Coordinates of C-alpha atoms and ligand atoms in Angstrom, one line a residue:
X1 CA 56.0 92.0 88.0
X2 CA 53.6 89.3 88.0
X3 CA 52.7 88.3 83.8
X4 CA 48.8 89.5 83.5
X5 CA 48.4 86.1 82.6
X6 CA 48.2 83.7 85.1
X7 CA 51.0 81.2 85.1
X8 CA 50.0 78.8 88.2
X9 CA 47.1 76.9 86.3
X10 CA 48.4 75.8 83.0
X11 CA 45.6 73.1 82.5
X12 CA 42.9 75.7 83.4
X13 CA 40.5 77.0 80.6
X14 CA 41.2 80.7 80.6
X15 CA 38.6 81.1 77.2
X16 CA 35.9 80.0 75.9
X17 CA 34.4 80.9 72.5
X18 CA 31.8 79.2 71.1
X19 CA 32.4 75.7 71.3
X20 CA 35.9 76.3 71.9
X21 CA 38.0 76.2 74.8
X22 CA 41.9 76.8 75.3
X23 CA 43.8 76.1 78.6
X24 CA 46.2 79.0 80.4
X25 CA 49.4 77.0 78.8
X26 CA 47.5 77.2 74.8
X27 CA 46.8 80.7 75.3
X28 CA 50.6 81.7 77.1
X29 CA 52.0 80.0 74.1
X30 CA 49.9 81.8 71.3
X31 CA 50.3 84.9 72.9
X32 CA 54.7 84.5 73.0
X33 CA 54.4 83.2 69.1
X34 CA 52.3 86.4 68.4
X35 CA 54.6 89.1 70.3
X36 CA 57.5 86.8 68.6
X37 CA 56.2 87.6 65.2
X38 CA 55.3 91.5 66.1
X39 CA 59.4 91.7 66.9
X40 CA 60.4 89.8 64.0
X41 CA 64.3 90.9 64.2
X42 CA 64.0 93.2 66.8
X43 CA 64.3 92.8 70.7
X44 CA 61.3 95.1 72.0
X45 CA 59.0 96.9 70.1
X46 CA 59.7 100.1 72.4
X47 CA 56.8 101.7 73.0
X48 CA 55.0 101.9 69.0
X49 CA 51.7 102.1 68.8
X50 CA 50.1 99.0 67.6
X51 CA 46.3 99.2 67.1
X52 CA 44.3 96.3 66.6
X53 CA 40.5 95.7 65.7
X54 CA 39.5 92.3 66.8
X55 CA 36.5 91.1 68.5
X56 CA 36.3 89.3 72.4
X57 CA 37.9 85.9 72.1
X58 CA 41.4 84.4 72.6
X59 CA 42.9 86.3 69.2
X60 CA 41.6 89.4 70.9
X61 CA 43.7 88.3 74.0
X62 CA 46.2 87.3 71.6
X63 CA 47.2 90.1 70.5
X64 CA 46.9 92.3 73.5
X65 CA 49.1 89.8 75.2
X66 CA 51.1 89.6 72.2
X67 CA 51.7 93.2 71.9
X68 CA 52.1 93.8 75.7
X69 CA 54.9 91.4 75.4
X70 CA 56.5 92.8 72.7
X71 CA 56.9 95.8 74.4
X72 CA 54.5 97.5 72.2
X73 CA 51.6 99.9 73.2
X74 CA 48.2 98.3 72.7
X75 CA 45.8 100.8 71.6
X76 CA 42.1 98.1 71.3
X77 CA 39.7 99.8 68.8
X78 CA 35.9 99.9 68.8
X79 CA 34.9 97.1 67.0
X80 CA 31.3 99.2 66.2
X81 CA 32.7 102.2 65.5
X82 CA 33.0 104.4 62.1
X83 CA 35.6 104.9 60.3
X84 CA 36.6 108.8 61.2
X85 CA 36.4 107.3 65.0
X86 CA 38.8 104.8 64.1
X87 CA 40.5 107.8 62.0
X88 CA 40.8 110.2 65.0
X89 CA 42.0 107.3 67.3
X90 CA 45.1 105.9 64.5
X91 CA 46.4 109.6 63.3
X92 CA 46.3 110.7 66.4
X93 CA 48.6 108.3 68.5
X94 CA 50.9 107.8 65.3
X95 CA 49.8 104.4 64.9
X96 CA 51.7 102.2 61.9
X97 CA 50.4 98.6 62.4
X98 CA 46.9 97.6 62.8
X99 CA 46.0 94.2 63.4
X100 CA 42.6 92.7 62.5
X101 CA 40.5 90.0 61.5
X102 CA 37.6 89.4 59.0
X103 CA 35.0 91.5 58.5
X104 CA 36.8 93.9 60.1
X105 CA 39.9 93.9 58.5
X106 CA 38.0 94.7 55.2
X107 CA 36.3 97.5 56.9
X108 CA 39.3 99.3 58.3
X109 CA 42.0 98.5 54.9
X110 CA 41.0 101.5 53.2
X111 CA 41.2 103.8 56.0
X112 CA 44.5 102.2 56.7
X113 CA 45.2 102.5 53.3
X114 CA 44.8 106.4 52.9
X115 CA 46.9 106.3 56.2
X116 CA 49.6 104.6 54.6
X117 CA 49.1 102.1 57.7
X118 CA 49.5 98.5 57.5
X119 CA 47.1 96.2 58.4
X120 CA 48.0 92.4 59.1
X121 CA 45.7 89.3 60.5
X122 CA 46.5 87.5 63.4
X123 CA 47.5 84.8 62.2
X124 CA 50.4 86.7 59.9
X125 CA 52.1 86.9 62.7
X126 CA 51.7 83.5 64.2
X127 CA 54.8 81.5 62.3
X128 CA 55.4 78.7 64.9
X129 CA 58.8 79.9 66.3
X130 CA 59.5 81.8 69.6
X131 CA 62.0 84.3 70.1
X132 CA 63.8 86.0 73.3
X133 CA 60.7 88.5 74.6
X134 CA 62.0 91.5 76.2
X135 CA 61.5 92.5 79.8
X136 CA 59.1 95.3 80.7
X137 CA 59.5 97.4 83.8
X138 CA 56.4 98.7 85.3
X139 CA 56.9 102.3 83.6
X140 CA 56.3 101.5 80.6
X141 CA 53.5 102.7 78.5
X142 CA 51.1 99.9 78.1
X143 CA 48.2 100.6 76.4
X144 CA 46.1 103.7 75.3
X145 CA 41.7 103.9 75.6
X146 CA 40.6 106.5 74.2
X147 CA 37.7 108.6 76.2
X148 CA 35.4 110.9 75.6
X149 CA 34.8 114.1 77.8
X150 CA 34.7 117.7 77.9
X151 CA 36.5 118.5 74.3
X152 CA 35.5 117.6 71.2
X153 CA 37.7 114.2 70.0
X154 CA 38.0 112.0 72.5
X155 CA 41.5 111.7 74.4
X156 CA 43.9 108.8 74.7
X157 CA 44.7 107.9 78.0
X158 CA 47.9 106.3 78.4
X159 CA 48.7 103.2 81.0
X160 CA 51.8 101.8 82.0
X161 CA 52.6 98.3 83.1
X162 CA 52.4 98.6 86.8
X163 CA 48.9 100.6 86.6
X164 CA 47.1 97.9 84.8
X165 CA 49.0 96.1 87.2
X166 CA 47.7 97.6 90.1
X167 CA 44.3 98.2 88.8
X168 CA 44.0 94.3 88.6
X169 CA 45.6 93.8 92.0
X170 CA 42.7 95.9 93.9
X171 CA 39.9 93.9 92.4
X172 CA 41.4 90.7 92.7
X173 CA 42.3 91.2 96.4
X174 CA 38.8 93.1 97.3
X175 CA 36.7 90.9 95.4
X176 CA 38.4 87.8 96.2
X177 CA 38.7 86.3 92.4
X178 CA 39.6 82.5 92.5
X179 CA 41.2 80.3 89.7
X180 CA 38.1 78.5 90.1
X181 CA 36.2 81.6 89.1
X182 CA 33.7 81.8 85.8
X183 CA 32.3 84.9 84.8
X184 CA 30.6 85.6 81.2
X185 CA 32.4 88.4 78.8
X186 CA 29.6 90.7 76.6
X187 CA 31.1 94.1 77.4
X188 CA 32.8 96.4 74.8
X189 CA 36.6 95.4 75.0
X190 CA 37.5 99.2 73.8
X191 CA 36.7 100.4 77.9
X192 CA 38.3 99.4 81.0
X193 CA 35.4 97.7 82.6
X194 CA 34.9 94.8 79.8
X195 CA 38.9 94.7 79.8
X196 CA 40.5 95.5 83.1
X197 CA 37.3 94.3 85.6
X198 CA 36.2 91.2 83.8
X199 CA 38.9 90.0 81.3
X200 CA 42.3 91.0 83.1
X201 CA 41.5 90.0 86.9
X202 CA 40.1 86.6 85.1
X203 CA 43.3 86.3 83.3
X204 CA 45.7 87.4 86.2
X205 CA 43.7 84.6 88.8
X206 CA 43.5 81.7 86.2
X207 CA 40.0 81.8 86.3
X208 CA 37.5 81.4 83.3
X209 CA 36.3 83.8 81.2
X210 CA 32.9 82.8 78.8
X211 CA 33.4 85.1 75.8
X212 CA 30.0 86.0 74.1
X213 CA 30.3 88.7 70.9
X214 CA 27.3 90.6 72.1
X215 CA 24.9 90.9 75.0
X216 CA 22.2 87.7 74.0
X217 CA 20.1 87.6 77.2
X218 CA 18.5 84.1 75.9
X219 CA 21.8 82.7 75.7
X220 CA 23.1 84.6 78.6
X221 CA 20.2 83.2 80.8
X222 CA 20.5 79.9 79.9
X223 CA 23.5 79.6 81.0
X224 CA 23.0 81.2 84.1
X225 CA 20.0 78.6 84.6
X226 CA 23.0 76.1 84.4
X227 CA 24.9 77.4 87.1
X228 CA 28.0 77.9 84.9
X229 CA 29.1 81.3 86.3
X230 CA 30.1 82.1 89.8
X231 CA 30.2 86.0 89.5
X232 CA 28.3 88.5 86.9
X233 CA 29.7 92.0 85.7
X234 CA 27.8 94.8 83.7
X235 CA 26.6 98.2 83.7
X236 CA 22.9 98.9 85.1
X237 CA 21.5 99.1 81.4
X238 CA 22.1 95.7 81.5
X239 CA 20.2 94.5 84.4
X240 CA 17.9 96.8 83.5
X241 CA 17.1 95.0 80.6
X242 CA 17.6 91.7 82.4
X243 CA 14.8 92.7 85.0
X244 CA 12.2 93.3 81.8
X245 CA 13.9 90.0 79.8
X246 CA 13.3 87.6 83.0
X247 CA 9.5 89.3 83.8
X248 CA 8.7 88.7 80.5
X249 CA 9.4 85.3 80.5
X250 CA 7.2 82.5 81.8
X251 CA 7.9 82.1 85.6
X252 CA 8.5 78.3 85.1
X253 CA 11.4 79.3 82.7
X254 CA 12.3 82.7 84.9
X255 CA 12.9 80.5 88.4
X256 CA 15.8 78.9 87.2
X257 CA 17.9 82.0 85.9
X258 CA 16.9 83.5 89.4
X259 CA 18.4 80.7 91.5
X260 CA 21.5 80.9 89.0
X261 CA 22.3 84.4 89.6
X262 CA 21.4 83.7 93.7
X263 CA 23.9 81.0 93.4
X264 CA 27.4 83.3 92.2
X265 CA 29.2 84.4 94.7
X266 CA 29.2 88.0 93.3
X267 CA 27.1 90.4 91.2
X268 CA 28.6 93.7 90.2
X269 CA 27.5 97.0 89.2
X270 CA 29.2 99.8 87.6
X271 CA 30.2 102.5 85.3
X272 CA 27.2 104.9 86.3
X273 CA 24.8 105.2 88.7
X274 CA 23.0 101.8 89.4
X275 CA 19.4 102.8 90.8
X276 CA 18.1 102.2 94.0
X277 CA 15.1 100.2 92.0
X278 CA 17.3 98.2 90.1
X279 CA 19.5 97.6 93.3
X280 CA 16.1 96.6 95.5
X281 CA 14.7 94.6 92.4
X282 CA 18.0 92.7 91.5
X283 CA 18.0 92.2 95.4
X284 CA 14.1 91.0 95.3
X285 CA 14.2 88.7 92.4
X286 CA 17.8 86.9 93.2
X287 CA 18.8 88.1 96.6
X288 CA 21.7 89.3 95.6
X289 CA 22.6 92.4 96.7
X290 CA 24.7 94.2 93.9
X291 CA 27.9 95.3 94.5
X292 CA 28.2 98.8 93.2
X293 CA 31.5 100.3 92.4
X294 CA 32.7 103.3 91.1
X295 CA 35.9 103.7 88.2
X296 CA 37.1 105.7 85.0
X297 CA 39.2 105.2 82.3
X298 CA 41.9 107.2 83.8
X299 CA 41.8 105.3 87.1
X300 CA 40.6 102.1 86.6
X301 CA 38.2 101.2 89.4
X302 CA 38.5 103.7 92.9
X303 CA 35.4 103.0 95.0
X304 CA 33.5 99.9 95.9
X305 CA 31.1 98.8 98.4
X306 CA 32.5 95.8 100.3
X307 CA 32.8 91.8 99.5
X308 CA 31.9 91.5 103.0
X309 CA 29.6 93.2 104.7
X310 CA 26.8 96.0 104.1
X311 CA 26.1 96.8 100.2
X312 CA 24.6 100.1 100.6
X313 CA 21.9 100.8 97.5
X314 CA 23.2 104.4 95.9
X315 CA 26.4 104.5 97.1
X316 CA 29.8 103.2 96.1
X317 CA 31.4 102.1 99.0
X318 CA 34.8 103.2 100.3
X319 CA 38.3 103.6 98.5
X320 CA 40.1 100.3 97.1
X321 CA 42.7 98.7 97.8
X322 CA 46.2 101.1 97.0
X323 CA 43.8 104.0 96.1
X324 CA 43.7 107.5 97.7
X325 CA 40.6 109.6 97.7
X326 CA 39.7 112.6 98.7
X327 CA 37.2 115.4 98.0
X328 CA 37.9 118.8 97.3
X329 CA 35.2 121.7 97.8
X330 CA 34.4 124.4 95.7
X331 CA 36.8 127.0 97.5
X332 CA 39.9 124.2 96.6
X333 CA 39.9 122.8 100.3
X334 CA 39.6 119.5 101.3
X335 CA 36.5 118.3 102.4
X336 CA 37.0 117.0 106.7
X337 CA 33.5 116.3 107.4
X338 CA 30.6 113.6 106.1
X339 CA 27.9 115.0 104.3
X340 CA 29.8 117.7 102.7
X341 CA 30.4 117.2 99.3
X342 CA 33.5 117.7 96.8
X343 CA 35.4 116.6 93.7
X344 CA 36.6 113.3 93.8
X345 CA 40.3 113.4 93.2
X346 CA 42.0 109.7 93.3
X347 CA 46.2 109.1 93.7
X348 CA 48.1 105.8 93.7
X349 CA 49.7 103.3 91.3
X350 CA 46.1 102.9 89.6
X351 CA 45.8 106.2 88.1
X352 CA 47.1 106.7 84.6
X353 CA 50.3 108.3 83.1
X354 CA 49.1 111.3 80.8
X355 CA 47.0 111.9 77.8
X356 CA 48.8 111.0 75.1
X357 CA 50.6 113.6 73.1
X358 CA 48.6 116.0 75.4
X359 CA 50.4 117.8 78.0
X360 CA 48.0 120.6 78.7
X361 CA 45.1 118.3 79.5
X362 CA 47.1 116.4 81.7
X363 CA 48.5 119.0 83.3
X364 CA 44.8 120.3 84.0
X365 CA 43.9 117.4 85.2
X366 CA 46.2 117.0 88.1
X367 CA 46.5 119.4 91.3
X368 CA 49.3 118.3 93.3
X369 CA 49.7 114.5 92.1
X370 CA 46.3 114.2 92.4
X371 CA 43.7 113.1 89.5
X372 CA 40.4 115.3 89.4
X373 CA 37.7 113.1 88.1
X374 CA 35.3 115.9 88.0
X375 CA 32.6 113.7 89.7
X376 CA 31.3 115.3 92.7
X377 CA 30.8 113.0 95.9
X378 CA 29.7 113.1 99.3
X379 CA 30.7 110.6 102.2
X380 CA 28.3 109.8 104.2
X381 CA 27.6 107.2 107.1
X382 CA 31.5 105.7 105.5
X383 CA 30.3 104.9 102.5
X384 CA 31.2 107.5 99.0
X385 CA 27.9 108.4 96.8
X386 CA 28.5 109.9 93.3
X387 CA 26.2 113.0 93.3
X388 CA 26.8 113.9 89.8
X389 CA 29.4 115.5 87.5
X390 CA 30.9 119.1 86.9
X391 CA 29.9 118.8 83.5
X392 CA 27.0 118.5 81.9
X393 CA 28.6 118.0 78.5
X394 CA 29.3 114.6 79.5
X395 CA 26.7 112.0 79.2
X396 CA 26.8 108.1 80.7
X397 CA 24.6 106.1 78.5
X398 CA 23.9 102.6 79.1
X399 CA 27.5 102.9 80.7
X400 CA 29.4 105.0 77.4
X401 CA 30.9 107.9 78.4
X402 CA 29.6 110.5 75.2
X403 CA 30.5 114.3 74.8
X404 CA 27.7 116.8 74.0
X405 CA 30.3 118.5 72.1
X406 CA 32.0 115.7 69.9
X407 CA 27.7 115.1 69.0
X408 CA 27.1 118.4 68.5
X409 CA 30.0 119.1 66.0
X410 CA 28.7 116.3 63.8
X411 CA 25.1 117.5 63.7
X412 CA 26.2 120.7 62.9
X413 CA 27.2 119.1 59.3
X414 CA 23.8 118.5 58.6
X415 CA 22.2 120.4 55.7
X416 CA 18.9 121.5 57.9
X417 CA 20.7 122.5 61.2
X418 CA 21.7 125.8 61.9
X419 CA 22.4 125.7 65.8
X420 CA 22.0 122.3 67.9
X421 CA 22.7 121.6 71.7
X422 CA 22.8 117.6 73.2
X423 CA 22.6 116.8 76.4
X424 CA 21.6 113.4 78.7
X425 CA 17.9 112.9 79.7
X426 CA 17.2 110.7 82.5
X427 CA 16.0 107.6 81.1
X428 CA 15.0 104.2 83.0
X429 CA 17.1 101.9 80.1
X430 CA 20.2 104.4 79.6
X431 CA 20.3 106.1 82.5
X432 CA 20.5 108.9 80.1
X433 CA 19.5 108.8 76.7
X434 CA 21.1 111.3 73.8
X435 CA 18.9 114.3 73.4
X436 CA 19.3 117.1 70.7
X437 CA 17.5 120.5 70.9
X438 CA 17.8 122.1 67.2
X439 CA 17.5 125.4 65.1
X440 CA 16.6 124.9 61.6
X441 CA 17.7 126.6 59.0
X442 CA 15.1 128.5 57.4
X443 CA 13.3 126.7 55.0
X444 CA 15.0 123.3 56.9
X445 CA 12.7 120.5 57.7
X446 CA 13.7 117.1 60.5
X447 CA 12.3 114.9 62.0
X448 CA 14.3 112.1 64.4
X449 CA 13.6 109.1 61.7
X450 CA 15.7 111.3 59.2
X451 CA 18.3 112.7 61.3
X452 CA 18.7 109.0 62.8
X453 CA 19.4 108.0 59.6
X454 CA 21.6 110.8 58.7
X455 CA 23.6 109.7 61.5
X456 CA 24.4 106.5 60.5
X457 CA 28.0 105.8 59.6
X458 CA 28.9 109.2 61.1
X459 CA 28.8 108.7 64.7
X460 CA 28.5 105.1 66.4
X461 CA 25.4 103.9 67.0
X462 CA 25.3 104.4 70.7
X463 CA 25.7 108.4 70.4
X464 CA 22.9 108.9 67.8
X465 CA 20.5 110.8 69.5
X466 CA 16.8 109.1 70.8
X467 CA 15.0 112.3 71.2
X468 CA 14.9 115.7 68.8
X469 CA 13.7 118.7 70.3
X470 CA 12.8 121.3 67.3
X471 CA 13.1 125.3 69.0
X472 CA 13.1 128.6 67.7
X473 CA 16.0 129.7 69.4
X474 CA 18.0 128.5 72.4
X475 CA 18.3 130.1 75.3
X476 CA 22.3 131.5 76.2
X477 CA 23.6 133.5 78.8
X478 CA 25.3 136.8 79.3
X479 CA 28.8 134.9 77.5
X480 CA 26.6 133.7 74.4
X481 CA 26.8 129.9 75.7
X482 CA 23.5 128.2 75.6
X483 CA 21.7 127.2 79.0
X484 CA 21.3 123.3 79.0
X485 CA 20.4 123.2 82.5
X486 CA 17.0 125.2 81.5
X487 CA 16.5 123.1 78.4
X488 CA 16.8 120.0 80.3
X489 CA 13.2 121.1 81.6
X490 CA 11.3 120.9 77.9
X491 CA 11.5 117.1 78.4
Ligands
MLC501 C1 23.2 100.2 72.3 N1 22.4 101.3 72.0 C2 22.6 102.3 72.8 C3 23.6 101.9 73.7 N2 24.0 100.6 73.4 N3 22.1 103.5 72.9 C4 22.5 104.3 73.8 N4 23.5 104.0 74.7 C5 24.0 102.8 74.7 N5 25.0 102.4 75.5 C6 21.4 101.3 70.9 C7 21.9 100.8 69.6 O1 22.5 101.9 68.9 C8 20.6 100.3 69.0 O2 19.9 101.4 68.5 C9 19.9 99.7 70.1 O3 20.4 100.4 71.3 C10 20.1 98.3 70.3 O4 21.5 98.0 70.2 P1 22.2 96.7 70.8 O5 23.6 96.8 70.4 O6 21.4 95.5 70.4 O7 22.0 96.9 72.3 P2 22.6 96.0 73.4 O8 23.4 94.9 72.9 O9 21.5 95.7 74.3 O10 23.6 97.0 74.1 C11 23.4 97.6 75.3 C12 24.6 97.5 76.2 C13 25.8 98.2 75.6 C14 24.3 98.1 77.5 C15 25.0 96.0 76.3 O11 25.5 99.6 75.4 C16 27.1 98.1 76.4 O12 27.8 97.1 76.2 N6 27.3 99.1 77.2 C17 28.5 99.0 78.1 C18 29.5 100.1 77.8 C19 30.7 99.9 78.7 O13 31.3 98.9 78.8 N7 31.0 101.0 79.4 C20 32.2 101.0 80.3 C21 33.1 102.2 80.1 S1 34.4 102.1 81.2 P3 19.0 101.3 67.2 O14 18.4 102.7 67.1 O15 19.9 101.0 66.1 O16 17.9 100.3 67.6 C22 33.8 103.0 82.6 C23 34.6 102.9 83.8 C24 33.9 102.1 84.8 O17 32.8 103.5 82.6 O18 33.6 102.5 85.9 O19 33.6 100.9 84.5
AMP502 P1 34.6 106.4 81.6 O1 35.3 107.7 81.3 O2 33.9 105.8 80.4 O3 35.6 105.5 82.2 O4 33.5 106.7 82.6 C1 33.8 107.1 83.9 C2 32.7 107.8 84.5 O5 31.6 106.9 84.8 C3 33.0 108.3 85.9 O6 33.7 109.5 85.8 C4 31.6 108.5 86.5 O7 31.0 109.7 86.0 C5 30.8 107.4 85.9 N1 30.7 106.3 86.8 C6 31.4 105.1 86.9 N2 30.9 104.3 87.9 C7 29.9 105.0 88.4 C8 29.0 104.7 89.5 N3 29.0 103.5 90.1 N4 28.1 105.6 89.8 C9 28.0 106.8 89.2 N5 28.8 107.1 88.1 C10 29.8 106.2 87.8

């Protein structure tokens, strides 16, 4: 198996972090000193669990590298999350090391601490010597994301060698990544897209990846004015807010960026429905027309509209390459004809091994080797559209997949709430935005300022809900379950 990091440009910059930069060969050698220091005596680290809270930037690669080559299990935390998020995702996957850096290793020591979990910094494990590093067969487990869906604490789901593997295979070949390849890094590094999409295919085709710690659209623009990147990646929040960021700007200033993102060779959409707006005003104001793709945590990416040829607006293309898909209707058959629509269910070397330490969901989620998203599709004309999902407990926004449920259980802790339903609103920014329909308590009084605050430090900030609804009662049917499709309508 080919190493994720590209061997056959030494002397090219695979990073660059401020106003550092470190070639292929720098980075190849950090990462076999850190998995070096991970074994210490031992020849493989044999599947443990090593967590590690680091931000984008090569110790981030470091030590996923580092632990990947140790024969470890890289489980990469949410560097913006709370502590019982980081709680749930370390008790649950028996975790004993953590690896971080400051601030965050201060953050996380006494969680670790009560845990009886060690935490070390990078550079602990960086002693100058390299040992013997063992070799990994595509079977093994790789690393664990955790996602959210349809129960309350998220699940980890488990990848092996050769899925990562062939996850980054079908970009690189559909999407034609070069060596000579730059592409900016502001996506969360907890989720596939901001680690398989942009950082692994840049890794595996020796191209260059410009690492920036959060989404700055001055900066980001600016350097798109200078023609420094040749593709662009994000989820439609983000050109979302780069449409409102670039007409707010004076057109003088505004011209530039636009000829820099009509220069790349590819922009990309993904991780939930990119408009047809957006898609005609991207198209309008750079010429570009997006490429929108389709992909999950469990599968890495499974649809895409094609590097050459017609990017349809709305749609998500056809299967990549090495990925089966098909749709199954309601009755358990599989769809035959266009324009009648059905689960999407995806098989091949892309789709994850199991939830870990979860063999019930797993089981669920497979019929007959094949993985059911639970996103409804339709083909039509050759081309996939996403039509939805099966369940409205799961929310996309600004690209995070959130649970209703996991929200819901947290609210319920508050003082003034006696009954509380979330659900997604469409929104222009978020595509949805968090919404939370409430029953005091008698006597209870909230409004969205306080419960906003209340939140904080209990749920990331991305899950805190944007609009409170206060009701009398909500409406359930005949099994006591409350009816968000007909409280969708008071917004
Ligand atoms: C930030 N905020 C959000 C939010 N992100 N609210 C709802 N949903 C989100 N996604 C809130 C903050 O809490 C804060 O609220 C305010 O917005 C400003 O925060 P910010 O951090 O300054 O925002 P910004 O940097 O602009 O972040 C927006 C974003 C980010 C779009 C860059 O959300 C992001 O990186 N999203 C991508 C997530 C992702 O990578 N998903 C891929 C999953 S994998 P307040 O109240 O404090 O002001 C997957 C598979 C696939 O889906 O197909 O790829
Ligand atoms: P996650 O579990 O965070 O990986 O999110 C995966 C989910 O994002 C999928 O199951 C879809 O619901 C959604 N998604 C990803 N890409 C798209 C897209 N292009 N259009 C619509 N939904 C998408």
């Amino acid at each position: 198996m080919q190493s994720p990091l590209n061997t056959e440009f030494p002397n090219n910059i695979a990073l660059v972090e401020a106003e550092a930069s470190f070639t292929y060969a720098e980075v190849e050698q950090r990462t076999a000193e850190f998995a070096s220091g991970l074994l210490e005596q031992s020849v493989d680290l044999a599947e443990a669990r090593i967590a590690f809270l680091v931000p984008a930037g090569l110790d981030y690669v470091t030590v996923l590298h580092g632990i990947w080559r140790a024969g470890g299990v890289a489980i990469p935390l949410n560097v913006a999350a709370t502590e019982s998020e980081w709680a749930h995702c370390l008790s649950s996957t028996g975790v004993t090391r953590v690896v971080s850096i400051e601030p965050y290793r201060t953050q996380i020591q006494p969680l670790c601490d009560s845990l009886s979990i060690e935490v070390l910094g990078v550079s602990d494990y960086l002693m100058g010597t390299i040992s013997a590093l063992p070799e990994l067969t595509p079977e093994r487990k790789a690393m664990i994301i955790f996602t959210s869906g349809t129960t309350s604490k998220p699940k980890g789901v488990v990848t092996t060698h050769g899925n990562i593997a062939a996850q980054i295979t079908a970009l690189v070949d559909a999407w034609e990544w070069q060596a000579t390849d730059v592409i900016p890094l502001f996506l969360p590094l907890h989720h596939v897209h901001g680690i398989i999409a942009v950082l692994s295919c840049a890794l595996w085709a020796g191209a260059t990846v410009h690492v920036m710690p959060t989404l700055a659209l001055d900066e980001l623009c600016l350097q798109v004015a200078n023609d420094t990147y040749s593709l662009f990646m994000a989820v439609p929040t983000i050109y979302v807010k780069l449409i409102d960021h670039l007409e707010a700007m004076e057109a003088s200033e505004s011209e530039a960026v636009f000829e820099g993102f009509a220069n790349m060779r590819l922009n990309v959409s993904g991780s939930a429905a990119c408009p047809v707006v957006v898609f005609d005003t991207w198209q309008q104001l750079t010429g570009q027309a997006l490429l929108e793709r389709y992909g999950m945590t469990e599968i890495g990416m499974a649809l895409s509209n094609p590097y050459e040829g017609d990017r349809r607006a709305g749609y998500v293309g056809q299967p990549l390459p090495g990925v089966d898909v098909c749709l199954i209707d309601e009755a358990g058959n599989v769809v035959q004809e266009e324009g009648v629509s059905g689960e999407i269910r995806i098989r091949g070397q892309t789709v994850f091994l199991e939830y870990w330490d979860n063999p019930e969901a797993t089981a669920k989620s497979f019929v007959e080797g094949w993985f059911c998203t639970g996103d409804i599709g339709v083909l039509e004309a050759g081309y996939y559209r996403i039509m939805g999902r099966s369940s409205i407990d799961i929310i996309k926004s600004g690209g995070y997949k959130l649970s209703a449920l996991e929200i819901e259980n947290k609210l319920l802790d508050h003082p003034a709430i006696a009954e509380v339903a979330v659900l997604g609103i469409e929104d222009r920014t978020w595509g949805e935005a968090v919404a939370a329909v409430v029953v005091l308590k008698r006597g209870g009084e909230l409004t969205l300022a306080a419960l906003k605050d209340w939140c904080d430090g209990k749920l990331s900030a991305y899950k805190i809900p944007k609009k409170l609804l206060l009701q009398d009662s909500l409406p359930r049917n005949a099994m006591g379950k409350v009816t968000k499709p007909a409280l969708k309508t008071l917004f």
